[in-house]
PDB file of C-alpha atoms and ligand atoms in Angstrom:
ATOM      1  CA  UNK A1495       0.343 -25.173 -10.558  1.00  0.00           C
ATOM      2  CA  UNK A1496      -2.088 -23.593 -13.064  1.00  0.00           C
ATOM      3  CA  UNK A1497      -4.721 -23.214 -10.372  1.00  0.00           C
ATOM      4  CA  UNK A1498      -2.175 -21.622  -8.260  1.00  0.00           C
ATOM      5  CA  UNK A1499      -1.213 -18.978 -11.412  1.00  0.00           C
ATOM      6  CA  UNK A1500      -5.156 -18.105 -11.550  1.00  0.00           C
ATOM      7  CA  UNK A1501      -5.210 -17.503  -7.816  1.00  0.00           C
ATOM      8  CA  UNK A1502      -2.056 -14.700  -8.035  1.00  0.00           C
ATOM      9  CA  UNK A1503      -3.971 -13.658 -10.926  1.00  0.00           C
ATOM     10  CA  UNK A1504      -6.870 -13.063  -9.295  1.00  0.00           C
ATOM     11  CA  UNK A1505      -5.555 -11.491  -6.607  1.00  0.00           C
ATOM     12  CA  UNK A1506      -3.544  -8.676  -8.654  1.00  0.00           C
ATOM     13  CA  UNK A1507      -6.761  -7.524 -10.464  1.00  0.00           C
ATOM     14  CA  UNK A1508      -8.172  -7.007  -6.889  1.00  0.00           C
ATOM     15  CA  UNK A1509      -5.107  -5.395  -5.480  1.00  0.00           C
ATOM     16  CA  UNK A1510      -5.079  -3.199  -8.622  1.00  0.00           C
ATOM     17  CA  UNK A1511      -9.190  -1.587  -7.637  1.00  0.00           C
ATOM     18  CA  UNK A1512      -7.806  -1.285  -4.389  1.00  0.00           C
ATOM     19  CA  UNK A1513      -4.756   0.966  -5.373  1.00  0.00           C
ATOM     20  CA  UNK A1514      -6.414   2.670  -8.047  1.00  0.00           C
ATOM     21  CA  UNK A1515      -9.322   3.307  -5.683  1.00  0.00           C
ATOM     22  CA  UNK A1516      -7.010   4.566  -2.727  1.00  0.00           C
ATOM     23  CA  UNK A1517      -5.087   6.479  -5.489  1.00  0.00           C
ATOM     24  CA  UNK A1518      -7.661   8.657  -7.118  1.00  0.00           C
ATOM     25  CA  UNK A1519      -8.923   9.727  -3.278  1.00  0.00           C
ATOM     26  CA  UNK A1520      -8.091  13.450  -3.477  1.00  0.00           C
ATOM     27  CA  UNK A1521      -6.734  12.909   0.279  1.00  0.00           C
ATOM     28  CA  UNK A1522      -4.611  10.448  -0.107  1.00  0.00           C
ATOM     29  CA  UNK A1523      -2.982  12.390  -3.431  1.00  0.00           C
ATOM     30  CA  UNK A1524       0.905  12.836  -0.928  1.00  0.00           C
ATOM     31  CA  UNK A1525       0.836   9.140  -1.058  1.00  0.00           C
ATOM     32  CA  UNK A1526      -0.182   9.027  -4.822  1.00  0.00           C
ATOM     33  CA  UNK A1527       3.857   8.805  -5.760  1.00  0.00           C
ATOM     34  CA  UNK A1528       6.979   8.905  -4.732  1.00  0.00           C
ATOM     35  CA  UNK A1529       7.566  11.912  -2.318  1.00  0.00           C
ATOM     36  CA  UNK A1530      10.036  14.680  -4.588  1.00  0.00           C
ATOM     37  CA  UNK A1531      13.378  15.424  -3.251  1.00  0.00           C
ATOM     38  CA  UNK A1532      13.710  18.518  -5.169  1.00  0.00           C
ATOM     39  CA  UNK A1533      10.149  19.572  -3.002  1.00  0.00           C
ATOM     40  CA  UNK A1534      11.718  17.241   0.208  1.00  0.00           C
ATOM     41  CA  UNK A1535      15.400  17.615   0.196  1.00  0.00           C
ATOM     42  CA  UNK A1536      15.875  15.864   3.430  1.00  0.00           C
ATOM     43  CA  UNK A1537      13.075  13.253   3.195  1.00  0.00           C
ATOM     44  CA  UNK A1538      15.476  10.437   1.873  1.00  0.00           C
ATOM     45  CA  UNK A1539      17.934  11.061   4.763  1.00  0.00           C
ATOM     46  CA  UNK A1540      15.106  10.491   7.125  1.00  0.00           C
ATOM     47  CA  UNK A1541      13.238   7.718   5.623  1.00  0.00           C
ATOM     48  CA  UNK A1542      15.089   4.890   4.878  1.00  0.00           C
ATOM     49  CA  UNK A1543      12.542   2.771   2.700  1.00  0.00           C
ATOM     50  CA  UNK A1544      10.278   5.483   0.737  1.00  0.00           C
ATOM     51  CA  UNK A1545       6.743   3.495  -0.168  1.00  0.00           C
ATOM     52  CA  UNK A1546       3.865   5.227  -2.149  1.00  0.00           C
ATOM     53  CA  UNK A1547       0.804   4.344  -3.749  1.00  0.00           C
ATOM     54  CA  UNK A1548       2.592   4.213  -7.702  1.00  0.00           C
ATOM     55  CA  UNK A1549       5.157   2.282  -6.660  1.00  0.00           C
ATOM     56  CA  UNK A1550       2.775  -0.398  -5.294  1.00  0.00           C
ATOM     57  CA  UNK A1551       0.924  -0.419  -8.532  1.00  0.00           C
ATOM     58  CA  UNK A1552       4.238  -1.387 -10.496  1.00  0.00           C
ATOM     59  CA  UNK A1553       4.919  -4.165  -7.548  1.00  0.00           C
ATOM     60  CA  UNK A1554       1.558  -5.764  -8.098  1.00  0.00           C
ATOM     61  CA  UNK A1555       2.510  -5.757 -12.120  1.00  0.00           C
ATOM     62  CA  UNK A1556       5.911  -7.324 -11.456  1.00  0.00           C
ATOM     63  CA  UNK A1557       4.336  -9.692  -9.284  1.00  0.00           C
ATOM     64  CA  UNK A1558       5.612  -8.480  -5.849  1.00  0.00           C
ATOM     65  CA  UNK A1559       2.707  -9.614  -4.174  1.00  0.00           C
ATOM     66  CA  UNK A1560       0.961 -13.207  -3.134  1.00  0.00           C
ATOM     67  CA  UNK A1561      -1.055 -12.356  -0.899  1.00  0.00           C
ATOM     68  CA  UNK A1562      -3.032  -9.343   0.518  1.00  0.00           C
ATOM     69  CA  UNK A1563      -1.298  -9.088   3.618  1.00  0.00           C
ATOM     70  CA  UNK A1564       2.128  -8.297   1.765  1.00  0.00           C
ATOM     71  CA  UNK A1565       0.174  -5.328   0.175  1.00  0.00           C
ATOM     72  CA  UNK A1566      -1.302  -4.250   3.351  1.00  0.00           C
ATOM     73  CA  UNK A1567       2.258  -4.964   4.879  1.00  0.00           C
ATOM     74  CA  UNK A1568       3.564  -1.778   2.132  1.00  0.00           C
ATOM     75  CA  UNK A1569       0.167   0.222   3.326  1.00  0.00           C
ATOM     76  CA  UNK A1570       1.972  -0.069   7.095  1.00  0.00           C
ATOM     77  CA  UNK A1571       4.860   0.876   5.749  1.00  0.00           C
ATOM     78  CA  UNK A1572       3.484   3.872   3.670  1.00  0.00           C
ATOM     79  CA  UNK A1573       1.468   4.933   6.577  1.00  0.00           C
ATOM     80  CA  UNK A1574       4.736   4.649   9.515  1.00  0.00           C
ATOM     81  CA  UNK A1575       6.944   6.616   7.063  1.00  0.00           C
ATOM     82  CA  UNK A1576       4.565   9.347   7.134  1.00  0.00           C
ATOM     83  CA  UNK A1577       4.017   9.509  11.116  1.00  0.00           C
ATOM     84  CA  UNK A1578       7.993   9.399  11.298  1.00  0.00           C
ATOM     85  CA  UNK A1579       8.851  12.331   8.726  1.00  0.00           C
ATOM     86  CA  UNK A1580       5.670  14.495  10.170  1.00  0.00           C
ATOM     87  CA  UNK A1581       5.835  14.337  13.943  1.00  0.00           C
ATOM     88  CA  UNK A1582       5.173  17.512  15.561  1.00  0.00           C
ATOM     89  CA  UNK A1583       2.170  19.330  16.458  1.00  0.00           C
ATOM     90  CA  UNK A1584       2.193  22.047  13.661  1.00  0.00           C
ATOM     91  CA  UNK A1585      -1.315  21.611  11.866  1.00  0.00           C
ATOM     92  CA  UNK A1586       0.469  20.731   8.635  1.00  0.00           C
ATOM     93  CA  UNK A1587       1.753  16.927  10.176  1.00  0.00           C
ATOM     94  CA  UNK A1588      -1.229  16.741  12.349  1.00  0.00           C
ATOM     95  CA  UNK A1589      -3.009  16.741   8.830  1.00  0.00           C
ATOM     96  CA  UNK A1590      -0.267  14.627   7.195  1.00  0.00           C
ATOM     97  CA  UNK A1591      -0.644  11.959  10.151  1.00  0.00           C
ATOM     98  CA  UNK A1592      -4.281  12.312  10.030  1.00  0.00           C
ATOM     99  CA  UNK A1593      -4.381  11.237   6.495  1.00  0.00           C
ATOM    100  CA  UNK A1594      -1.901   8.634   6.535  1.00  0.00           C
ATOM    101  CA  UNK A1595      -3.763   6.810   9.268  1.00  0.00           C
ATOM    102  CA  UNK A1596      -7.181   7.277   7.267  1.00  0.00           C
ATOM    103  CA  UNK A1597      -4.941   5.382   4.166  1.00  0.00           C
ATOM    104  CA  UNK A1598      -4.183   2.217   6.079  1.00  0.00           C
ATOM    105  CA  UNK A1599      -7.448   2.177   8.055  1.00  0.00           C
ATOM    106  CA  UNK A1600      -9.434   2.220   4.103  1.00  0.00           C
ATOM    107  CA  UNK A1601      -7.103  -0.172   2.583  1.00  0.00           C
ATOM    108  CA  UNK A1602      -7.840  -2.595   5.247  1.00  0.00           C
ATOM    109  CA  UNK A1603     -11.157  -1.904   5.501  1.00  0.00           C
ATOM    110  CA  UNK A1604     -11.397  -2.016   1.674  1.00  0.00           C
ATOM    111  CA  UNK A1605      -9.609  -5.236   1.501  1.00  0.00           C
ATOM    112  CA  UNK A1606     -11.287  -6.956   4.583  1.00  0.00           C
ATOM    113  CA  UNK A1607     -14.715  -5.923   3.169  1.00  0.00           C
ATOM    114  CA  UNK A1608     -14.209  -7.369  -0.503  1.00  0.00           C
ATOM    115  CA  UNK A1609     -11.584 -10.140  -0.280  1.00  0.00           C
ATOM    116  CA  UNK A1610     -12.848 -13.500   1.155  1.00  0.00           C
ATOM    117  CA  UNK A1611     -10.795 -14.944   3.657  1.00  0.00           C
ATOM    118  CA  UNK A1612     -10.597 -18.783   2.518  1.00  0.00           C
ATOM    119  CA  UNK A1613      -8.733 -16.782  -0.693  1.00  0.00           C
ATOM    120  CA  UNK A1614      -6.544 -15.190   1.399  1.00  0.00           C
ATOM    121  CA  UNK A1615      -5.751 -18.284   3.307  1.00  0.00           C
ATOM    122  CA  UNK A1616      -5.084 -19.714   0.192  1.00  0.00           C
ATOM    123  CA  UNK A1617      -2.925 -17.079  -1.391  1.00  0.00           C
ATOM    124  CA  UNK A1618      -1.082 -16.822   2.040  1.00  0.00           C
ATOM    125  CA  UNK A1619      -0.704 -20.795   1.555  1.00  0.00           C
ATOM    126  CA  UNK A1620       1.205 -20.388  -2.124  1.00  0.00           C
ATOM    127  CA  UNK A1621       2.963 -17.551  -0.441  1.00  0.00           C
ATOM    128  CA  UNK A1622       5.100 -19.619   2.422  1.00  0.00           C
ATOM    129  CA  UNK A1623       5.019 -22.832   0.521  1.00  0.00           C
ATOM    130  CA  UNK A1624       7.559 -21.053  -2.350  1.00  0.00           C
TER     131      UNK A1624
HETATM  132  C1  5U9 W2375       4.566  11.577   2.102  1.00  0.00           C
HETATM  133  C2  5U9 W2375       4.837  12.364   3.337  1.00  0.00           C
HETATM  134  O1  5U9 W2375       4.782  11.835   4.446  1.00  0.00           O
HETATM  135  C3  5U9 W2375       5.148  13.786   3.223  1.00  0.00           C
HETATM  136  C4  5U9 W2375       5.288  14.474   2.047  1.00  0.00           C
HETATM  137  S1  5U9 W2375       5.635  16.079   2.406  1.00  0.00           S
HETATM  138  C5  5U9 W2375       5.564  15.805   4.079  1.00  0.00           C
HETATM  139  N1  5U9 W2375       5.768  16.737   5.095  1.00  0.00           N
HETATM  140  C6  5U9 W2375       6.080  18.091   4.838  1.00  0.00           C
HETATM  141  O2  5U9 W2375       6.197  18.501   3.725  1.00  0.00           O
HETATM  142  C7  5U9 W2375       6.258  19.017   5.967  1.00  0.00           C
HETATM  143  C8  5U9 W2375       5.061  19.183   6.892  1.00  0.00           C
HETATM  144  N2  5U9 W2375       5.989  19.000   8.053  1.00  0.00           N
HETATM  145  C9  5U9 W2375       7.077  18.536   7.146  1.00  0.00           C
HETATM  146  N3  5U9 W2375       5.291  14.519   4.364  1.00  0.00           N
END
């Protein structure tokens, strides 16, 4: 299982880039940590399972993730929170929306572009065979 160990390895050093890289996009800075309830009072009664980009970070150090897709499963999940909590047509969640759906479309195009796919199957492999 040592070969399997370098493969998670390897794969949290790449998820790492790709959440540093999302996180130090100016645009994407609402999604850089958790959102503040002192700033949001009513966020948490809205949005049931908060996900940001700092919190990912700590879930790829504690080993969260074994594959890609589980990270790009908490990019849905960042992205859907924000479309739910910033629905209406006011230019403020227009611009919220906008932003979120620029996140998820860069993480998987980010991901996609520098992650071969044979790795992936494999990681996804380790992943449903624990
Ligand atoms: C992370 C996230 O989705 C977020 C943080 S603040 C916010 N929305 C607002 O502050 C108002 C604009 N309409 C509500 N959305």
């Amino acid at each position: 299982f040592r070969e399997e160990e370098n493969t998670l390895r390897e794969l949290r050093i790449f998820l790492r880039q790709i959440c540093a890289k999302l996180a130090r996009n100016k645009q994407f800075y609402m999604f850089s940590k958790p959102v503040d309830v002192e700033e949001v009072p009513d966020y948490l009664s809205v949005i049931k399972e908060p996900m940001d980009l700092e919190t990912m970070m700590t879930k790829i150090d504690h080993h969260k993730y074994t594959c890609a897709q589980d990270f790009l499963n908490d990019i849905d999940l960042m992205c859907a929170n924000a479309l739910e909590y910033n629905p209406d047509r006011n230019p403020a969640d227009k611009q919220i929306r906008h932003r979120a759906c620029y996140l998820q479309d860069t993480a998987y195009a980010l991901i996609k572009a520098e992650m071969d796919s044979d790795f992936e199957d494999n990681c996804r492999k380790i992943r449903d065979d624990r």
